[in-house]
Amino acid sequence: MRADRLVSIMLLLQNQAKLTTGELASRLEVSERTILRDMDALSASGVPVVADRGKGGGWRLLDRFRSQLSGMKLADLQALVIMPSDTLLKDLGVQTEAEGVRQKLLASLPGSFQSEAMPFIEKIFVDTAAWRPSRTALDAFRTVQQAVWEDKLLSIRYEKADGSRSERVVLPLGLVAKGSTWYLVAASLDGEYRTYRVSRIHEASLPGETFVRPEAFRLADYWRQSKESFIGALPSYKVQVLAHSSIIRRMTFTDKFIADIRMEEADADGWVPVSLTFNDEQQAVEYVLGFGPQIRLLQPRHLIAEIAAQAAAVAEMYRAVSVSMPEGNRTGAHDRQVITAALPVDSNGPCRR
């Protein structure tokens, strides 16, 4: 695109001080006639490009303008060469070869900056995709994106967390990528700001009307404040357990289920006192049950009975399945003993080891 080429010319002249028409044409892979037309366009738009004639001549920028362009610091350039995730760019419809873009940017930098910026190309790669990417189709994403770009009212059919759906008209103000998940930040018709998960928008359309974007609204500021408020409002449920040292690495491998985890020193038998914080009671119960006899709940004591009841229900379900299976496939007596051994002794004491 011509606009991209004009920017490239300014960057090249800023970094190289002076270049001939032929040199510019070679670097940008266009004809010399195209470069001459570009120079006319830059001059017409107020960019002070000067042509020095004769031996050693070429195109250059006036020193005053070059100093304005060179205001970037090294940290700014390093930030530029760290490209966003390819996944997010594709979601936005930006089809580009990220590596090629970074190499072009690097080539336009002054020699002194190239060596400093190179590690950010060779040693950092941003990938926001999950190990097992979700197959949830963002069918409405393109319509949502268009509404954001063009400041148009957006009509959506939205699914709430409980599965119910409702229709509403919103003023789309911006898109936020949290990990690989997209969120729409929008204002209701009465001016209340809300956040919508784009994958829950099942239908989206543009009524055709535009709106005036609130002048004081700043997407990044709103998102940071909204995230802090959300985290602060999350429920908190604390438990005390003894965890066998054999599962400690599994417990600390991911924080997907635990909001906070604190450990003490292991005792002589390899049991480690651990404090865990979950979002709610049921989450704590399911987590403790998942580790079977390798974790023992200490506090709160009233939860021990609930864990025992749910463990007994699971064991009974599999006993029923075993009885209904053909004789040759039934669970043996030894297996039933293993299941029973995994149950708590009673509702008033800790589980067996």
Tab-separated table of N, CA, C and O in Angstrom, residues 129-135:
chain	number	residue	atom	x	y	z
A	129	ALA	N	-2.458	-19.192	22.332
A	129	ALA	CA	-3.358	-20.322	22.113
A	129	ALA	C	-3.172	-21.373	23.207
A	129	ALA	O	-2.068	-21.570	23.718
A	130	ALA	N	-4.259	-22.047	23.585
A	130	ALA	CA	-4.182	-23.108	24.586
A	130	ALA	C	-3.525	-24.344	23.976
A	130	ALA	O	-3.425	-24.487	22.753
A	131	TRP	N	-3.062	-25.255	24.842
A	131	TRP	CA	-2.465	-26.493	24.342
A	131	TRP	C	-3.484	-27.287	23.537
A	131	TRP	O	-3.144	-27.915	22.541
A	132	ARG	N	-4.718	-27.244	23.982
A	132	ARG	CA	-5.805	-27.871	23.229
A	132	ARG	C	-6.801	-26.775	22.881
A	132	ARG	O	-7.713	-26.484	23.660
A	133	PRO	N	-6.619	-26.126	21.735
A	133	PRO	CA	-7.446	-24.961	21.385
A	133	PRO	C	-8.929	-25.281	21.416
A	133	PRO	O	-9.358	-26.355	21.008
A	134	SER	N	-9.713	-24.329	21.913
A	134	SER	CA	-11.159	-24.479	21.924
A	134	SER	C	-11.701	-24.430	20.502
A	134	SER	O	-11.223	-23.671	19.666
A	135	ARG	N	-12.710	-25.237	20.257
A	135	ARG	CA	-13.325	-25.254	18.927
A	135	ARG	C	-14.547	-24.341	18.863
A	135	ARG	O	-15.303	-24.366	17.900
